[in-house]
């Protein structure tokens, strides 16, 4: 747990600004508007369709993908696992337990639900910051609530976090970019004055003092999921949310010295929030970046301010997809190409553009790479390819259509071919393989929490199950998700919904894992609901944009 410390000692000034901001709260009471007729064309708008004349938002052409709430009407009620009731009159006992636990993790601000705490592990002596609402951790909770017809908490969360974004953020004497979103926030109840205030962590309390680059992306992705699920475009179109998106975008689309369209990142800026050698251009952030760009593209208004960003998004997604599809992709044939790379090439004719030395290919990769399958590697930068597998980045590449359809299918093939390594006894490895010995010392700085096959270093995280499930459904392979779900169902609840598992096969409850980890619980529910009703996947999936030319097909990844 990394943004460690109890935010009870949070700074005083920000609180007052939040209390002032709360004047906006009446907005939160606004009756949920399910406006089926005003559904916007949220995602399937082609990037090439960039029309600079007026608002291209076409209310008629909202894609026909199922929007659960728009078609069935909002379901309400705080205590029914409603998603299971239409089909299963007798829901799985784990589903009932999961909903109970999820509801116990709710956090209220002035009487309104605004999020879920990271873990409600009352047995653990160290609360650390697991009693906070983490932006990334809330995403599966939010999806579960949306799927269950309870969008208000998601709306409250989105508005609350966008208000936090407007705080002034400092680390020592350095002021952070305006668009930075918090990693987490906490509601402080004052029982005497009977007031609630907020404390947020933008990285200034985190281990390593790294700002969470993923938070702003998750916020945009969730805003689109909310809009898609409810058909209510008023939230995305509100001036707060439009500004929130623009601020995130101006942080990540700013010009600098970059020669690559990928986003340069510090170690520890994402779900893997401590030093794990992911600095540079980690696939996790690139995939979320790409997804967030495409989501923002579908929600930004074509007004004077929005237009400028829309144009920048279009340029960036084209360059980014080309770069990732071409240079991050690895399959048997491409590995063979790299293995035979010449080095010290210069100029435009270079094949080995980043001067990767074949000797740097790790031994494990020659055994791991199947004849059938492929994946996006962890990182690419000058003379450095991090060949490790990272689940989140690969699943979000599929969901955002950053991968071509062939690449998506090859990623699923790889999971089937390397089931034991990547899924083992508990879905799913966060990264593969673990780093050990000397490499562990150098890369992690001797981190005792990230020892081999534990935590971020090859540990297994149940939360990843929902992303696997969504990717399986999108690629037409739900049976893979079902197999993984069966494994989770055999242990997760019995083990008390741990945060992560340890070991090569993920057989052991993680050394320092919290129990009743909310995103393990919510991730299970989301996976279960998606399998029951695959149309839910539309909330977190974008179809391929035909205008983005796939990278020239270098190899058919399914043959050696
Ligand atoms: C740990 C995880 C991080 C998560 C947080 C709260 O720090 O590494 O990804 O957001 O716990 O669960």
Coordinates of C-alpha atoms and ligand atoms in Angstrom, one line a residue:
X1 CA 0.0 0.0 0.0
X2 CA 1.6 2.9 -1.1
X3 CA 0.3 6.3 -0.7
X4 CA 0.9 5.4 2.9
X5 CA -0.1 7.4 5.8
X6 CA -3.4 8.3 7.4
X7 CA -4.7 11.4 5.9
X8 CA -6.1 12.4 9.2
X9 CA -3.2 14.7 9.2
X10 CA -4.2 16.3 5.9
X11 CA -3.6 19.9 5.2
X12 CA -6.0 22.4 6.4
X13 CA -6.4 24.9 3.6
X14 CA -7.9 22.6 1.0
X15 CA -10.8 21.7 3.2
X16 CA -12.2 25.1 3.2
X17 CA -12.1 25.3 -0.5
X18 CA -14.0 22.1 -0.7
X19 CA -16.6 23.3 1.7
X20 CA -17.1 26.3 -0.5
X21 CA -17.4 24.1 -3.6
X22 CA -20.1 22.2 -1.9
X23 CA -22.4 25.0 -2.9
X24 CA -22.7 23.0 -6.1
X25 CA -24.2 20.1 -4.2
X26 CA -27.8 20.8 -5.3
X27 CA -26.6 19.5 -8.7
X28 CA -26.1 16.2 -7.0
X29 CA -29.7 16.1 -6.0
X30 CA -30.8 16.6 -9.5
X31 CA -33.2 13.8 -10.4
X32 CA -31.5 11.2 -12.5
X33 CA -32.3 12.0 -16.1
X34 CA -32.8 9.0 -18.3
X35 CA -33.2 10.7 -21.6
X36 CA -33.4 7.9 -24.0
X37 CA -34.0 10.1 -27.0
X38 CA -31.1 12.4 -26.4
X39 CA -28.5 9.7 -26.5
X40 CA -25.3 11.0 -27.9
X41 CA -23.0 9.4 -30.3
X42 CA -20.6 8.5 -27.7
X43 CA -17.9 6.3 -29.1
X44 CA -18.3 4.9 -32.5
X45 CA -17.8 8.3 -34.1
X46 CA -14.9 7.9 -36.4
X47 CA -11.9 10.1 -35.8
X48 CA -11.8 10.9 -39.4
X49 CA -15.2 12.4 -39.1
X50 CA -13.7 15.4 -37.4
X51 CA -16.1 18.1 -38.4
X52 CA -15.0 21.5 -37.4
X53 CA -18.3 23.1 -38.4
X54 CA -20.5 23.0 -35.4
X55 CA -21.2 20.3 -32.9
X56 CA -21.0 16.9 -34.5
X57 CA -22.7 15.3 -31.6
X58 CA -25.4 13.4 -33.3
X59 CA -28.2 12.6 -31.0
X60 CA -29.8 10.2 -33.4
X61 CA -26.8 8.1 -34.1
X62 CA -26.0 6.9 -30.6
X63 CA -24.7 3.5 -31.3
X64 CA -27.2 0.7 -30.9
X65 CA -25.2 -1.1 -28.2
X66 CA -27.3 -2.0 -25.3
X67 CA -27.5 0.6 -22.6
X68 CA -28.9 -1.3 -19.7
X69 CA -30.5 1.6 -17.9
X70 CA -31.7 3.3 -21.0
X71 CA -33.7 0.3 -22.1
X72 CA -34.9 -1.2 -18.9
X73 CA -35.2 1.9 -16.8
X74 CA -33.3 2.6 -13.7
X75 CA -33.4 -0.1 -11.1
X76 CA -33.2 1.1 -7.6
X77 CA -32.8 -0.2 -4.1
X78 CA -29.7 -0.5 -2.1
X79 CA -29.9 -4.1 -1.1
X80 CA -30.8 -6.3 -4.0
X81 CA -28.3 -7.9 -6.2
X82 CA -30.6 -6.8 -9.0
X83 CA -28.4 -7.9 -11.9
X84 CA -28.8 -11.5 -10.9
X85 CA -32.5 -11.5 -10.3
X86 CA -33.8 -11.4 -13.9
X87 CA -32.2 -14.7 -14.7
X88 CA -31.1 -16.3 -11.5
X89 CA -33.9 -16.4 -9.0
X90 CA -31.3 -17.9 -6.6
X91 CA -28.1 -15.9 -7.0
X92 CA -24.8 -17.5 -6.3
X93 CA -24.0 -17.1 -2.5
X94 CA -20.8 -15.4 -3.4
X95 CA -22.8 -12.7 -5.3
X96 CA -24.9 -12.0 -2.3
X97 CA -21.9 -11.8 0.0
X98 CA -20.1 -9.6 -2.5
X99 CA -22.9 -7.1 -2.7
X100 CA -23.1 -7.0 1.1
X101 CA -19.4 -6.4 1.4
X102 CA -19.5 -3.8 -1.4
X103 CA -22.2 -1.9 0.3
X104 CA -20.3 -2.0 3.6
X105 CA -17.4 -0.2 1.9
X106 CA -19.6 2.8 0.9
X107 CA -18.3 6.2 1.9
X108 CA -20.7 9.1 2.4
X109 CA -20.1 12.8 2.2
X110 CA -22.9 15.0 3.7
X111 CA -25.2 12.1 3.4
X112 CA -24.5 11.2 -0.2
X113 CA -22.6 8.1 -1.3
X114 CA -19.4 9.3 -3.1
X115 CA -17.2 6.2 -3.3
X116 CA -16.0 3.0 -1.7
X117 CA -13.0 2.6 0.5
X118 CA -10.1 0.5 -0.7
X119 CA -10.5 -2.2 1.9
X120 CA -12.7 -2.9 4.9
X121 CA -10.3 -5.2 6.6
X122 CA -11.1 -4.7 10.3
X123 CA -8.7 -7.5 11.3
X124 CA -5.7 -5.7 9.9
X125 CA -3.6 -3.8 12.4
X126 CA -2.4 -1.3 9.9
X127 CA -5.1 0.6 8.2
X128 CA -2.5 2.7 6.3
X129 CA -4.5 4.4 3.6
X130 CA -6.8 1.6 2.7
X131 CA -9.6 3.5 4.4
X132 CA -9.5 6.0 1.5
X133 CA -11.5 6.2 -1.8
X134 CA -8.9 5.5 -4.5
X135 CA -9.9 6.7 -8.0
X136 CA -8.6 3.6 -9.7
X137 CA -10.1 1.2 -7.1
X138 CA -13.5 2.8 -7.4
X139 CA -13.8 2.0 -11.1
X140 CA -15.0 -1.6 -10.7
X141 CA -17.3 -0.6 -7.9
X142 CA -18.7 2.1 -10.2
X143 CA -19.3 -0.4 -13.0
X144 CA -21.0 -2.8 -10.6
X145 CA -23.4 0.0 -9.5
X146 CA -24.0 1.1 -13.0
X147 CA -24.8 -2.4 -14.1
X148 CA -27.1 -2.7 -11.2
X149 CA -29.0 0.4 -12.1
X150 CA -27.5 2.7 -9.4
X151 CA -25.8 5.5 -11.2
X152 CA -26.1 8.2 -8.6
X153 CA -23.0 7.2 -6.6
X154 CA -21.0 7.3 -9.8
X155 CA -22.2 10.7 -10.6
X156 CA -21.5 11.9 -7.1
X157 CA -18.0 10.5 -7.3
X158 CA -17.3 12.0 -10.7
X159 CA -18.3 15.5 -9.5
X160 CA -16.5 15.2 -6.2
X161 CA -13.2 14.2 -7.9
X162 CA -13.4 16.9 -10.5
X163 CA -13.8 19.4 -7.7
X164 CA -10.7 17.9 -6.1
X165 CA -8.8 18.4 -9.4
X166 CA -9.2 22.2 -9.0
X167 CA -7.3 22.2 -5.7
X168 CA -3.8 23.7 -5.7
X169 CA -1.4 20.8 -5.5
X170 CA 2.1 21.2 -4.2
X171 CA 5.0 18.9 -3.3
X172 CA 7.4 20.9 -1.1
X173 CA 7.9 24.1 -3.2
X174 CA 6.8 22.6 -6.5
X175 CA 3.4 23.1 -7.9
X176 CA 1.8 20.2 -9.8
X177 CA 0.0 20.6 -13.1
X178 CA -3.6 21.9 -12.8
X179 CA -5.1 18.8 -14.4
X180 CA -3.7 16.2 -11.9
X181 CA -6.4 14.1 -10.3
X182 CA -5.9 12.6 -6.9
X183 CA -4.9 9.0 -6.3
X184 CA -7.3 8.9 -3.4
X185 CA -9.4 11.0 -1.0
X186 CA -10.8 10.6 2.4
X187 CA -13.9 12.0 4.1
X188 CA -13.3 13.4 7.5
X189 CA -16.3 13.6 9.8
X190 CA -16.2 16.1 12.6
X191 CA -18.6 14.7 15.2
X192 CA -18.7 17.9 17.2
X193 CA -19.2 20.4 14.5
X194 CA -21.1 17.8 12.6
X195 CA -19.4 18.6 9.3
X196 CA -17.7 16.6 6.6
X197 CA -14.6 17.7 4.8
X198 CA -12.3 16.1 2.4
X199 CA -8.6 15.3 2.3
X200 CA -7.0 14.2 -0.9
X201 CA -3.7 12.7 -1.9
X202 CA -2.2 13.8 -5.3
X203 CA 1.0 12.0 -4.7
X204 CA 2.3 14.3 -2.0
X205 CA 1.7 11.6 0.6
X206 CA 2.4 8.6 -1.6
X207 CA 5.5 6.4 -1.2
X208 CA 8.0 7.8 -3.6
X209 CA 5.9 11.0 -4.0
X210 CA 4.7 10.1 -7.4
X211 CA 1.6 11.6 -9.0
X212 CA -0.9 9.0 -10.3
X213 CA -1.0 9.5 -14.0
X214 CA -3.8 6.9 -14.3
X215 CA -6.3 8.8 -12.2
X216 CA -7.3 11.4 -14.8
X217 CA -7.5 8.7 -17.4
X218 CA -9.8 6.5 -15.2
X219 CA -11.9 9.5 -14.5
X220 CA -12.5 10.2 -18.2
X221 CA -13.1 6.5 -18.9
X222 CA -15.6 6.3 -16.0
X223 CA -17.4 9.5 -17.2
X224 CA -18.0 7.8 -20.6
X225 CA -19.1 4.5 -18.9
X226 CA -21.6 6.5 -16.9
X227 CA -22.9 8.3 -19.9
X228 CA -23.1 5.2 -22.0
X229 CA -24.9 3.3 -19.3
X230 CA -27.4 6.0 -18.3
X231 CA -27.9 7.8 -21.6
X232 CA -27.6 11.0 -19.5
X233 CA -25.3 13.3 -21.5
X234 CA -25.8 16.3 -19.2
X235 CA -23.1 15.3 -16.8
X236 CA -20.4 14.9 -19.5
X237 CA -21.6 18.1 -21.1
X238 CA -21.6 20.1 -17.9
X239 CA -19.0 22.9 -17.7
X240 CA -17.2 21.2 -14.8
X241 CA -16.7 17.9 -16.6
X242 CA -15.8 19.6 -19.9
X243 CA -13.2 21.6 -18.0
X244 CA -12.0 18.5 -16.1
X245 CA -11.4 16.6 -19.4
X246 CA -9.6 19.6 -20.9
X247 CA -7.3 19.9 -17.9
X248 CA -6.3 16.3 -18.0
X249 CA -5.7 16.5 -21.7
X250 CA -3.6 19.6 -21.5
X251 CA -1.3 17.7 -19.1
X252 CA -0.8 14.8 -21.4
X253 CA -0.9 16.4 -24.8
X254 CA 1.5 19.2 -24.0
X255 CA 4.5 19.5 -26.3
X256 CA 8.0 18.8 -25.1
X257 CA 11.2 17.1 -26.2
X258 CA 9.4 13.8 -26.9
X259 CA 10.3 11.9 -30.0
X260 CA 7.6 9.3 -29.3
X261 CA 3.8 9.7 -29.1
X262 CA 3.8 7.6 -25.9
X263 CA 3.6 9.3 -22.5
X264 CA 6.8 9.5 -20.5
X265 CA 6.2 8.3 -16.9
X266 CA 7.9 8.0 -13.6
X267 CA 8.0 4.6 -11.8
X268 CA 5.0 4.0 -9.5
X269 CA 2.6 6.3 -11.3
X270 CA -0.2 3.7 -11.8
X271 CA -1.7 0.6 -10.2
X272 CA 1.8 -0.5 -9.7
X273 CA 2.5 2.4 -7.4
X274 CA 6.0 1.7 -6.2
X275 CA 9.3 1.2 -7.9
X276 CA 9.0 -1.8 -10.3
X277 CA 11.1 -0.7 -13.3
X278 CA 8.1 0.6 -15.2
X279 CA 9.5 4.1 -15.7
X280 CA 9.6 5.2 -19.3
X281 CA 6.6 4.3 -21.4
X282 CA 4.7 1.6 -19.5
X283 CA 2.1 -0.2 -21.6
X284 CA -0.5 0.2 -18.7
X285 CA -0.4 3.9 -19.0
X286 CA -0.2 4.0 -22.8
X287 CA -3.3 1.8 -23.1
X288 CA -5.3 3.9 -20.5
X289 CA -4.0 7.1 -22.2
X290 CA -5.3 5.8 -25.6
X291 CA -8.6 4.8 -24.1
X292 CA -9.0 8.1 -22.3
X293 CA -8.2 10.0 -25.5
X294 CA -10.9 8.2 -27.4
X295 CA -13.4 8.6 -24.6
X296 CA -12.7 12.3 -24.3
X297 CA -13.0 12.6 -28.1
X298 CA -16.5 11.3 -27.9
X299 CA -17.6 13.6 -25.1
X300 CA -15.8 16.9 -25.7
X301 CA -18.1 19.6 -27.0
X302 CA -17.1 21.2 -30.3
X303 CA -17.0 24.7 -28.8
X304 CA -14.1 27.0 -29.2
X305 CA -12.1 25.4 -26.3
X306 CA -13.1 21.8 -27.1
X307 CA -12.3 21.9 -30.8
X308 CA -8.6 22.6 -30.2
X309 CA -8.3 19.5 -28.0
X310 CA -10.3 17.4 -30.4
X311 CA -7.8 18.2 -33.2
X312 CA -4.9 17.3 -30.9
X313 CA -6.5 14.1 -29.9
X314 CA -7.0 13.0 -33.5
X315 CA -3.3 13.5 -34.3
X316 CA -2.2 11.8 -31.1
X317 CA -4.3 8.7 -31.3
X318 CA -3.1 8.0 -34.9
X319 CA 0.5 8.4 -33.9
X320 CA 0.1 6.4 -30.7
X321 CA -1.7 3.5 -32.2
X322 CA 0.9 3.2 -35.0
X323 CA 3.8 3.3 -32.5
X324 CA 2.3 0.8 -30.0
X325 CA 1.1 -1.6 -32.7
X326 CA 4.4 -1.5 -34.4
X327 CA 7.1 -1.3 -31.7
X328 CA 5.4 -2.9 -28.6
X329 CA 4.1 -5.9 -30.3
X330 CA 5.8 -9.2 -29.8
X331 CA 5.1 -12.7 -31.1
X332 CA 7.3 -15.6 -32.1
X333 CA 8.2 -14.2 -35.4
X334 CA 8.9 -10.7 -34.1
X335 CA 11.0 -12.2 -31.4
X336 CA 13.0 -14.0 -34.0
X337 CA 13.5 -10.7 -35.8
X338 CA 14.8 -9.0 -32.7
X339 CA 17.0 -12.0 -31.9
X340 CA 18.8 -11.4 -35.2
X341 CA 18.9 -7.6 -35.0
X342 CA 21.9 -5.8 -36.2
X343 CA 23.0 -2.9 -33.9
X344 CA 24.6 0.5 -34.4
X345 CA 22.4 1.2 -37.3
X346 CA 22.0 4.9 -38.2
X347 CA 19.6 7.0 -40.2
X348 CA 16.2 6.3 -41.6
X349 CA 17.0 2.9 -43.1
X350 CA 17.6 1.4 -39.6
X351 CA 15.6 -1.7 -38.9
X352 CA 16.5 -1.8 -35.2
X353 CA 15.4 1.8 -34.6
X354 CA 15.9 1.8 -30.9
X355 CA 19.3 0.1 -31.0
X356 CA 18.1 -2.9 -28.9
X357 CA 21.0 -5.3 -28.3
X358 CA 19.8 -8.9 -28.8
X359 CA 21.8 -10.0 -25.8
X360 CA 19.4 -8.0 -23.7
X361 CA 16.6 -10.5 -24.5
X362 CA 16.0 -12.4 -21.2
X363 CA 16.4 -16.2 -21.2
X364 CA 12.8 -16.8 -19.9
X365 CA 11.3 -15.3 -23.0
X366 CA 12.6 -18.0 -25.4
X367 CA 10.6 -20.6 -23.4
X368 CA 7.6 -18.4 -22.7
X369 CA 6.9 -17.3 -26.2
X370 CA 4.4 -19.8 -27.7
X371 CA 4.1 -20.4 -31.4
X372 CA 0.5 -19.2 -31.2
X373 CA -0.1 -15.9 -29.6
X374 CA 1.5 -12.5 -28.9
X375 CA 1.3 -9.5 -26.6
X376 CA 2.3 -5.9 -26.1
X377 CA 5.5 -5.8 -24.1
X378 CA 5.9 -3.7 -21.0
X379 CA 8.0 -0.8 -22.2
X380 CA 10.0 0.4 -25.2
X381 CA 12.6 3.1 -25.1
X382 CA 16.2 3.5 -26.5
X383 CA 18.1 0.3 -26.2
X384 CA 15.5 -1.0 -23.7
X385 CA 12.6 -3.4 -24.3
X386 CA 11.0 -4.6 -21.1
X387 CA 9.7 -7.9 -22.3
X388 CA 7.5 -8.6 -19.2
X389 CA 3.8 -9.2 -19.6
X390 CA 1.5 -6.8 -17.9
X391 CA -2.2 -7.7 -17.8
X392 CA -3.9 -4.4 -17.4
X393 CA -2.1 -2.8 -20.4
X394 CA -2.9 -5.7 -22.7
X395 CA -6.6 -5.9 -21.7
X396 CA -7.1 -2.2 -22.1
X397 CA -5.3 -2.4 -25.5
X398 CA -8.1 -4.8 -26.5
X399 CA -10.9 -2.8 -24.9
X400 CA -9.8 0.5 -26.5
X401 CA -9.1 -1.2 -29.8
X402 CA -5.5 0.0 -29.5
X403 CA -4.7 -3.5 -30.7
X404 CA -5.8 -4.6 -34.2
X405 CA -8.4 -7.4 -34.2
X406 CA -5.5 -9.9 -35.1
X407 CA -3.5 -8.6 -32.2
X408 CA -6.4 -8.9 -29.8
X409 CA -7.0 -12.5 -30.9
X410 CA -3.3 -13.2 -30.4
X411 CA -3.4 -11.9 -26.9
X412 CA -6.2 -14.2 -26.0
X413 CA -4.3 -17.1 -27.7
X414 CA -1.3 -16.3 -25.5
X415 CA -3.5 -16.5 -22.4
X416 CA -4.7 -19.9 -23.4
X417 CA -1.2 -21.1 -24.3
X418 CA 0.3 -19.8 -21.1
X419 CA -2.6 -20.4 -18.8
X420 CA -0.5 -21.9 -16.0
X421 CA 1.9 -19.0 -16.0
X422 CA -0.6 -16.1 -16.3
X423 CA -3.7 -17.5 -14.6
X424 CA -2.5 -20.5 -12.6
X425 CA -4.7 -21.1 -9.5
X426 CA -6.0 -17.6 -9.1
X427 CA -6.7 -15.1 -11.9
X428 CA -4.6 -13.1 -12.7
X429 CA -0.9 -12.2 -12.8
X430 CA -0.4 -8.5 -12.7
X431 CA 3.0 -9.0 -14.4
X432 CA 5.0 -11.9 -15.6
X433 CA 7.6 -13.1 -14.8
X434 CA 8.8 -12.0 -11.3
X435 CA 12.2 -10.4 -11.0
X436 CA 14.5 -11.9 -8.6
X437 CA 18.0 -11.8 -6.9
X438 CA 20.3 -9.1 -8.3
X439 CA 17.7 -7.8 -10.7
X440 CA 15.2 -7.4 -7.9
X441 CA 17.7 -5.5 -5.8
X442 CA 18.5 -3.1 -8.6
X443 CA 15.0 -2.7 -10.1
X444 CA 12.9 -2.5 -7.0
X445 CA 15.6 -1.0 -4.7
X446 CA 15.4 -4.1 -2.5
X447 CA 11.7 -3.6 -1.9
X448 CA 10.6 -6.2 0.7
X449 CA 6.9 -6.0 -0.4
X450 CA 7.8 -6.7 -4.0
X451 CA 9.8 -9.9 -3.5
X452 CA 9.5 -12.4 -6.3
X453 CA 6.0 -13.7 -7.1
X454 CA 4.4 -11.3 -4.6
X455 CA 2.4 -8.1 -4.8
X456 CA 3.3 -6.2 -8.0
X457 CA 6.2 -8.5 -8.8
X458 CA 4.4 -11.4 -10.3
X459 CA 1.6 -11.5 -7.8
X460 CA -2.0 -12.5 -8.8
X461 CA -4.7 -9.8 -8.5
X462 CA -8.4 -10.9 -8.5
X463 CA -9.4 -7.3 -9.6
X464 CA -7.9 -8.1 -13.0
X465 CA -10.7 -10.6 -13.6
X466 CA -13.1 -8.0 -14.7
X467 CA -10.7 -6.7 -17.3
X468 CA -10.0 -10.2 -18.6
X469 CA -13.7 -11.0 -18.8
X470 CA -14.4 -7.8 -20.7
X471 CA -11.5 -8.5 -23.1
X472 CA -12.7 -12.2 -23.5
X473 CA -16.2 -11.1 -24.4
X474 CA -15.0 -8.4 -26.8
X475 CA -12.9 -11.0 -28.6
X476 CA -15.7 -13.6 -28.7
X477 CA -14.0 -15.9 -26.2
X478 CA -16.2 -15.9 -23.1
X479 CA -15.3 -19.4 -22.3
X480 CA -11.8 -18.3 -21.2
X481 CA -13.4 -15.8 -18.7
X482 CA -15.7 -18.5 -17.4
X483 CA -12.8 -20.8 -16.7
X484 CA -11.0 -18.0 -14.8
X485 CA -14.2 -17.1 -12.9
X486 CA -14.6 -20.7 -11.8
X487 CA -11.1 -20.5 -10.3
X488 CA -11.9 -17.3 -8.5
X489 CA -15.2 -18.7 -7.2
X490 CA -13.4 -21.7 -5.7
X491 CA -11.5 -19.5 -3.3
X492 CA -12.1 -15.8 -3.2
X493 CA -14.9 -15.6 -0.7
X494 CA -13.5 -18.4 1.5
X495 CA -10.2 -16.5 1.7
X496 CA -12.0 -13.3 2.6
X497 CA -11.6 -11.4 -0.7
X498 CA -7.9 -10.8 -0.6
X499 CA -6.2 -8.0 -2.4
X500 CA -3.6 -10.3 -4.1
X501 CA -2.2 -13.8 -4.0
X502 CA 1.5 -14.9 -4.0
X503 CA 3.4 -17.6 -5.6
X504 CA 4.1 -18.8 -9.1
X505 CA 0.6 -20.2 -9.4
X506 CA -1.0 -17.7 -7.1
X507 CA -1.8 -20.3 -4.5
X508 CA -1.1 -18.3 -1.4
X509 CA -3.0 -15.4 0.0
X510 CA -0.6 -12.5 -0.3
X511 CA 1.9 -11.9 2.4
X512 CA 0.6 -8.4 3.2
X513 CA -2.7 -8.6 1.3
X514 CA -5.7 -6.8 2.9
X515 CA -8.8 -8.9 3.2
X516 CA -12.2 -7.5 2.0
X517 CA -10.4 -5.6 -0.6
X518 CA -13.2 -3.7 -2.4
X519 CA -11.9 -4.0 -5.9
X520 CA -11.5 -7.7 -5.6
X521 CA -15.1 -7.9 -4.5
X522 CA -16.4 -5.4 -7.2
X523 CA -14.2 -7.0 -9.9
X524 CA -15.8 -10.3 -9.3
X525 CA -19.3 -8.9 -9.5
X526 CA -18.5 -7.0 -12.7
X527 CA -17.1 -10.1 -14.3
X528 CA -20.1 -12.1 -13.2
X529 CA -22.6 -9.6 -14.5
X530 CA -20.7 -9.2 -17.8
X531 CA -20.9 -12.9 -18.4
X532 CA -24.6 -12.9 -17.6
X533 CA -25.2 -10.0 -19.9
X534 CA -22.4 -9.4 -22.3
X535 CA -23.8 -6.2 -23.6
X536 CA -22.5 -4.5 -20.4
X537 CA -19.1 -4.7 -22.0
X538 CA -20.1 -1.7 -24.1
X539 CA -19.5 0.5 -21.1
X540 CA -15.8 -0.1 -21.2
X541 CA -15.1 -1.0 -24.8
X542 CA -14.6 1.0 -27.9
X543 CA -14.9 -0.4 -31.4
X544 CA -12.0 -0.1 -33.8
X545 CA -11.8 3.1 -35.7
X546 CA -11.5 2.1 -39.3
X547 CA -9.7 5.3 -40.0
X548 CA -6.7 4.1 -37.9
X549 CA -4.8 2.0 -40.3
X550 CA -3.5 -1.1 -38.7
X551 CA 0.3 -1.4 -38.6
X552 CA 1.6 -3.4 -41.6
X553 CA 1.1 -7.0 -40.7
X554 CA 4.6 -8.3 -39.9
X555 CA 3.7 -11.8 -38.9
X556 CA 0.8 -14.1 -38.4
X557 CA 1.2 -14.6 -34.7
X558 CA -0.3 -18.0 -34.6
X559 CA 2.4 -19.9 -36.4
X560 CA 6.0 -20.6 -35.7
Ligands
LIG1 C1 -2.0 -0.5 -3.4 C2 -2.0 -0.8 -4.9 C3 -2.8 0.3 -5.7 C4 -4.2 0.5 -5.1 C5 -4.1 0.7 -3.6 C6 -5.4 0.8 -2.9 O1 -1.3 0.7 -3.2 O2 -0.8 -0.9 -5.4 O3 -2.9 -0.1 -7.0 O4 -4.8 1.5 -5.8 O5 -3.3 -0.3 -3.0 O6 -6.0 -0.5 -3.0

